[in-house]
Short mmCIF file of C-alpha atoms in Angstrom, two decimals:
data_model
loop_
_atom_site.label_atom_id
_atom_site.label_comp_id
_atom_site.label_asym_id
_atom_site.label_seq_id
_atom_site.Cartn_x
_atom_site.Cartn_y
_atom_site.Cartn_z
CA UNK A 846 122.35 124.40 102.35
CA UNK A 847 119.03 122.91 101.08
CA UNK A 848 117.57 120.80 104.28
CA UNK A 849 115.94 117.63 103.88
CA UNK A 850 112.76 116.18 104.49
CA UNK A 851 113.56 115.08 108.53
CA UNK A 852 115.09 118.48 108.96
CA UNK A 853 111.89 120.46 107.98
CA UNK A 854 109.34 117.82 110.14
CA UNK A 855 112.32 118.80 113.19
CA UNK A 856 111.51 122.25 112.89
CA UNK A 857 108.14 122.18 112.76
CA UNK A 858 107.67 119.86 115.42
CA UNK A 859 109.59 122.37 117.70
CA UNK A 860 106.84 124.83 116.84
CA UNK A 861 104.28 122.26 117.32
CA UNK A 862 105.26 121.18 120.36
CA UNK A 863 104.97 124.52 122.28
CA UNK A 864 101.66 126.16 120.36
CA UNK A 865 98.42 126.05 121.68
CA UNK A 866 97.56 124.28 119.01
CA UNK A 867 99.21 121.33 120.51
CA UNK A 868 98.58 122.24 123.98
CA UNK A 869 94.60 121.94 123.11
CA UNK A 870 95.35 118.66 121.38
CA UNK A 871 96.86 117.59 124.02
CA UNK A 872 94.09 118.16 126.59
CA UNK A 873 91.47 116.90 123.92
CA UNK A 874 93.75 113.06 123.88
CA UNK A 875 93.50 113.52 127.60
CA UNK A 876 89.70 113.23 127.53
CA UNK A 877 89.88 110.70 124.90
CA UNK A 878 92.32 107.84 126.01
CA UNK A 879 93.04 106.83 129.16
CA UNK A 880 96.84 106.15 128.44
CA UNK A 881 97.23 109.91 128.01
CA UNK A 882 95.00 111.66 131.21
CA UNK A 883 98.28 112.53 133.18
CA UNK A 884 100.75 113.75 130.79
CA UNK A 885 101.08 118.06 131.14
CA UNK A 886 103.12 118.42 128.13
CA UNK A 887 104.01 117.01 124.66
CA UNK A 888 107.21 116.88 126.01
CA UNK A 889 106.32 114.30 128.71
CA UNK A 890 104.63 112.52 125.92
CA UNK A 891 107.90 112.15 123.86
CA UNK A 892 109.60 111.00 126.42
CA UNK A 893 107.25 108.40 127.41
CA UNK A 894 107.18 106.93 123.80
CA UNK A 895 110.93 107.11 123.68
CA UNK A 896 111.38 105.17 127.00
CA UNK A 897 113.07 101.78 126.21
CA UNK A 898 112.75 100.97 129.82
CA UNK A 899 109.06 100.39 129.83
CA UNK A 900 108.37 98.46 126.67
CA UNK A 901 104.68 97.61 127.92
CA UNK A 902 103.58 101.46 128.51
CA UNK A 903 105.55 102.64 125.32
CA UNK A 904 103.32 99.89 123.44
CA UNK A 905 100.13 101.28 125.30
CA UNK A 906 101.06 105.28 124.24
CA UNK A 907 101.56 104.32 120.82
CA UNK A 908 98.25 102.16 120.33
CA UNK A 909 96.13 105.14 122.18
CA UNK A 910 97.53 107.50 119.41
CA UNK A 911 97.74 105.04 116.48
CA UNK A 912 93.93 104.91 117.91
CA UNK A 913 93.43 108.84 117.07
CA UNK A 914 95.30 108.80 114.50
CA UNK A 915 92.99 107.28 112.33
CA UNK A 916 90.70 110.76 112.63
CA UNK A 917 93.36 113.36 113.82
CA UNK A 918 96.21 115.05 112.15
CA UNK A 919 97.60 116.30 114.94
CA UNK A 920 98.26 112.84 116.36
CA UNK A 921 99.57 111.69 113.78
CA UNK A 922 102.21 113.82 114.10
CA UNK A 923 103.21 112.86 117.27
CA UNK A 924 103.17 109.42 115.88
CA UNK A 925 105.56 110.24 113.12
CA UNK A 926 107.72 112.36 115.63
CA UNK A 927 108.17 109.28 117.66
CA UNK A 928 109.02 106.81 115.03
CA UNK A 929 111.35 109.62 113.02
CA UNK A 930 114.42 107.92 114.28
CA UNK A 931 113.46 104.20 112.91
CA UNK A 932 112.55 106.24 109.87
CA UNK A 933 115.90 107.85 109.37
CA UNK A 934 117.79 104.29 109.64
CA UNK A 935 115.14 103.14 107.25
CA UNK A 936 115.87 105.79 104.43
CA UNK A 937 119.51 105.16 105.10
CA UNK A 938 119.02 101.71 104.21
CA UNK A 939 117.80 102.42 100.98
CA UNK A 940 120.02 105.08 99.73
CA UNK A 941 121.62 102.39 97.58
CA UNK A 942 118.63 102.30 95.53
CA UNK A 943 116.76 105.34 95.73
CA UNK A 944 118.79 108.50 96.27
CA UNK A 945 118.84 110.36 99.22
CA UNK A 946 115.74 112.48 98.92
CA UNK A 947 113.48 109.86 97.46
CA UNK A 948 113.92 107.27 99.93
CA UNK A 949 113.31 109.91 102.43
CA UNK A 950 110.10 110.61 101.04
CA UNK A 951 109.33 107.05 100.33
CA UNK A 952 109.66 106.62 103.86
CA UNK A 953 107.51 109.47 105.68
CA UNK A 954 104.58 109.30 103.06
CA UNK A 955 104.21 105.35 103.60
CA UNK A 956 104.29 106.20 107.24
CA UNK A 957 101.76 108.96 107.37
CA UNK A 958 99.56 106.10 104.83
CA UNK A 959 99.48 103.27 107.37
CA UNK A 960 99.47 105.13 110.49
CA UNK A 961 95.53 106.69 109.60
CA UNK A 962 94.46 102.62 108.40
CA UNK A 963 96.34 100.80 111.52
CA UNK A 964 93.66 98.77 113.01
CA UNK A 965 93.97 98.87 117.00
CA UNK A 966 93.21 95.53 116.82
CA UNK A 967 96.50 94.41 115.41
CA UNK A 968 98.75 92.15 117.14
CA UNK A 969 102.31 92.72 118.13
CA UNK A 970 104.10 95.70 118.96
CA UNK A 971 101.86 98.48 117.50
CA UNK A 972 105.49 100.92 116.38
CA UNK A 973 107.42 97.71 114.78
CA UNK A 974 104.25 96.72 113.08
CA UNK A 975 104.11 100.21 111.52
CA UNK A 976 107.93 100.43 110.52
CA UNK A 977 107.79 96.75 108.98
CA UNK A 978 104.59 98.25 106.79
CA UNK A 979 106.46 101.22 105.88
CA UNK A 980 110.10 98.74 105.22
CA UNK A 981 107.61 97.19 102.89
CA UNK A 982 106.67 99.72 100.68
CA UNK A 983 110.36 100.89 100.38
CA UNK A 984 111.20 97.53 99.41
CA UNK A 985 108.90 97.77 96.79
CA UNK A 986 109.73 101.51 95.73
CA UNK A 987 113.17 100.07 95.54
CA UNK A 988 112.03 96.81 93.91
CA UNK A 989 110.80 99.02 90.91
CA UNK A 990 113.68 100.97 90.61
CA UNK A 991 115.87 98.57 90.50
CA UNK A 992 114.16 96.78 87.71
CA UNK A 993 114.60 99.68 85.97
CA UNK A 994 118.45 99.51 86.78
CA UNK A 995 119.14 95.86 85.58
CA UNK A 996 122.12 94.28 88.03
CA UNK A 997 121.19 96.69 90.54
CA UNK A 998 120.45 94.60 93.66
CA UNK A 999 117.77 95.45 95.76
CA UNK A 1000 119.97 96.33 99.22
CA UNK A 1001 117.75 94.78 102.22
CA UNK A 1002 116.28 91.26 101.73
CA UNK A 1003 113.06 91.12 103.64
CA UNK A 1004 112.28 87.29 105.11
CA UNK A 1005 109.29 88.48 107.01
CA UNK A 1006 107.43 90.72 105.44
CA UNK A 1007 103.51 91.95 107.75
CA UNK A 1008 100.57 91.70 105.84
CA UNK A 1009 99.09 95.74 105.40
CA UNK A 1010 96.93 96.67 108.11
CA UNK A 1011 93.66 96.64 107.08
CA UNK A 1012 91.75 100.14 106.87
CA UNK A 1013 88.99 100.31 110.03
CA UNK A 1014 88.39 104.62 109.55
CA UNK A 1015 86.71 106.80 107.46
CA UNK A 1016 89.42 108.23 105.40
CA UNK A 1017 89.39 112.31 106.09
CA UNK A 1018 90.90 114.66 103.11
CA UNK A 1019 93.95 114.39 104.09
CA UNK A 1020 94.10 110.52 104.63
CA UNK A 1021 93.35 110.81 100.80
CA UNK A 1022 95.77 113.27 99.89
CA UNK A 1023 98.69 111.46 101.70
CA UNK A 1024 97.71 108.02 100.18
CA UNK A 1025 97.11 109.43 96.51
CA UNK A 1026 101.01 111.00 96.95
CA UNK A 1027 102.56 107.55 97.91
CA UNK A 1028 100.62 105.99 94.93
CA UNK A 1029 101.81 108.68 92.53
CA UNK A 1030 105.42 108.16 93.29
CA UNK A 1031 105.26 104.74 93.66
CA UNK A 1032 104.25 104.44 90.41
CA UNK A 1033 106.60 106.90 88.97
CA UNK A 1034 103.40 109.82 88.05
CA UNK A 1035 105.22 112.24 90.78
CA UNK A 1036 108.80 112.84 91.85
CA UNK A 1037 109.97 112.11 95.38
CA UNK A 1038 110.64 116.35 95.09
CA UNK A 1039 106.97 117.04 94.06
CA UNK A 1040 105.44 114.86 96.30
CA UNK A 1041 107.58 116.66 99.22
CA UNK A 1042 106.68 120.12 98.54
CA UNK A 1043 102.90 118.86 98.43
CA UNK A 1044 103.18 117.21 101.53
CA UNK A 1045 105.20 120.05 103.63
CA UNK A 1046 103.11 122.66 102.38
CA UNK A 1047 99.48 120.52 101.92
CA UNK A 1048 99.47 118.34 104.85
CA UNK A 1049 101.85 119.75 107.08
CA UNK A 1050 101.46 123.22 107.04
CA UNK A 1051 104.97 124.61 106.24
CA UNK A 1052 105.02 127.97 104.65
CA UNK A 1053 106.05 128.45 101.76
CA UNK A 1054 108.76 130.99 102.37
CA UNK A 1055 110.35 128.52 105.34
CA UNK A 1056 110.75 126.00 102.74
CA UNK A 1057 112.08 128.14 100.18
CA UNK A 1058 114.37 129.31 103.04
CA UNK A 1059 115.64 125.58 103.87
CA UNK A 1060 115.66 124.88 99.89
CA UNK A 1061 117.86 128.00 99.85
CA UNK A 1062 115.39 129.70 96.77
CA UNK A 1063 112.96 131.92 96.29
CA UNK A 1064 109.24 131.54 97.33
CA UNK A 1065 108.03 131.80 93.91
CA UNK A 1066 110.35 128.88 93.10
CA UNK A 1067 108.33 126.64 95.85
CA UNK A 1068 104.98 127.80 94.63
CA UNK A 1069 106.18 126.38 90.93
CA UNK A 1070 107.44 123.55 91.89
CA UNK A 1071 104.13 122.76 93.84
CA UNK A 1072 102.01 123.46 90.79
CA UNK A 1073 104.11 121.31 88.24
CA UNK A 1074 103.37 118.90 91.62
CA UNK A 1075 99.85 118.96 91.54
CA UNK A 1076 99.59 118.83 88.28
CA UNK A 1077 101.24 115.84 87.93
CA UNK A 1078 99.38 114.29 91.00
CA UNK A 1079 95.99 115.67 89.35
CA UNK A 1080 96.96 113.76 86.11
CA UNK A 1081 97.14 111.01 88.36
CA UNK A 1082 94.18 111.01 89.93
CA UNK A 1083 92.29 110.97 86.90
CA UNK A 1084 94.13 107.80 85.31
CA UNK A 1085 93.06 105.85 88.55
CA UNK A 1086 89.68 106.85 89.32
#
C-alpha cells in the first residue's frame, strides 16, 4: 500500500531521532539556546513541545528552534515533527478541494517555507502563527483550484488571515529549493507528486529504494519520476528568474 507523505516524515523521524546525527544536533542547540541546555534526548524535546500543560515553556521551545531554524535543517525538522499533528488536521481540511496527496504536500512544503523566514521577533504564539501562515497558503492552493472547478466552494472560510512573516535569514540551498517547490505547485508548473519525490529525496534525505518501497514500485520508477520532477521545476525556475 503506497504510504503518504506524513507516513514517510514518521519513519524517518524514528531514524532521526536515535542517530548521532541528531544526538550531535542536539548537543550543538544545547550550546546555542538556552531553552534547550538540559534536555538529554530528542525524545525529551518532543515531549516538551507536545506538553499542553505548560503553554509558556512550549512557546519558549518552539521560538529557540524556529530561531535555528532559519540556518539549520536539522531543526527544522524537529519543528515540522512537532507541528505534524496540526498539519494532518490541516490537509484533512482541504481534501474537499485538493485531493488527498496534494493537500498533503501543500501543507508540509508551506511549512518547511515559513518556518526558515519566521522572524523571532513575531508576536503571538510562535506554532499558531506558523500553522495560520501555512492555512494561508492552502487557502490559496485551494482558492486556485477551485476557480478552476467553477461551483466548487472553497471548504474553510478564513476571517483572520496573519500577514507572512517577513524573511530576517540568509536563505541556505535548501531554503531555496523548498520555496522554489511551493511556488512551482502553487502555480500549477509541478505536481503535488513531483514536488514530493523532490522533497523526500532532495531535502529530506529518503532513499530512493525506501520510497519506492512505501510507493510499492521499483527504484528506477522513483528516479523517473524525480527527473520528469526536476525538469519541470527547472522549467520553472527559468520562467521566474
Amino acid at each position: 500500500m503506497r504510504k503518504d507523505l506524513f507516513d514517510i516524515l514518521d519513519r524517518d523521524w524514528a531514524v532521526f531521532e536515535s542517530s548521532r546525527t541528531g544526538s550531535r544536533a542536539l548537543a550543538r542547540w544545547r550550546e546555542d539556546e538556552r531553552e534547550l541546555a538540559s534536555f538529554a534526548s530528542l525524545r525529551q524535546v518532543m515531549d516538551a513541545l507536545g506538553d499542553r500543560l505548560h503553554p509558556e515553556r512550549q512557546d519558549a521551545l518552539m521560538l529557540a528552534f524556529l530561531r535555528l531554524a532559519g540556518v539549520d535543517e536539522h531543526a527544522r525538522r524537529v519543528v515540522l515533527r512537532a507541528i505534524t499533528p496540526a498539519l494532518v488536521r490541516l490537509s484533512r481540511s482541504y481534501r474537499q478541494t485538493l485531493d488527498s496527496d496534494d493537500a498533503v504536500s501543500v501543507v508540509v512544503l508551506a511549512a518547511m517555507e515559513r518556518m526558515a523566514k519566521y522572524s523571532p521577533s513575531r508576536g503571538g504564539r510562535p506554532a499558531a502563527n506558523l500553522i495560520q501562515d501555512v492555512r494561508y497558503t492552502a487557502y490559496r492552493a485551494a482558492q486556485r483550484e477551485s476557480a478552476l472547478r467553477p461551483g466548487q466552494p472553497v471548504p474553510v472560510p478564513l476571517d483572520d488571515v496573519h500577514a507572512m512573516a517577513a524573511q530576517v535569514s540568509q536563505p541556505t540551498a535548501t531554503d531555496d529549493l523548498v520555496t522554489l517547490l511551493a511556488e512551482a505547485i502553487n502555480q500549477r508548473s509541478l505536481t503535488a507528486e513531483g514536488g514530493r519525490v523532490i522533497f523526500l529525496t532532495r531535502v529530506v534525505d529518503v532513499p530512493t529504494a525506501e520510497l519506492a518501497a512505501a510507493d510499492g514500485v521499483r527504484p528506477s520508477s522513483i528516479r523517473k519520476r524525480r527527473e520528469r520532477a526536476e525538469a519541470a521545476l527547472a522549467d520553472f525556475a527559468m520562467e521566474v528568474a
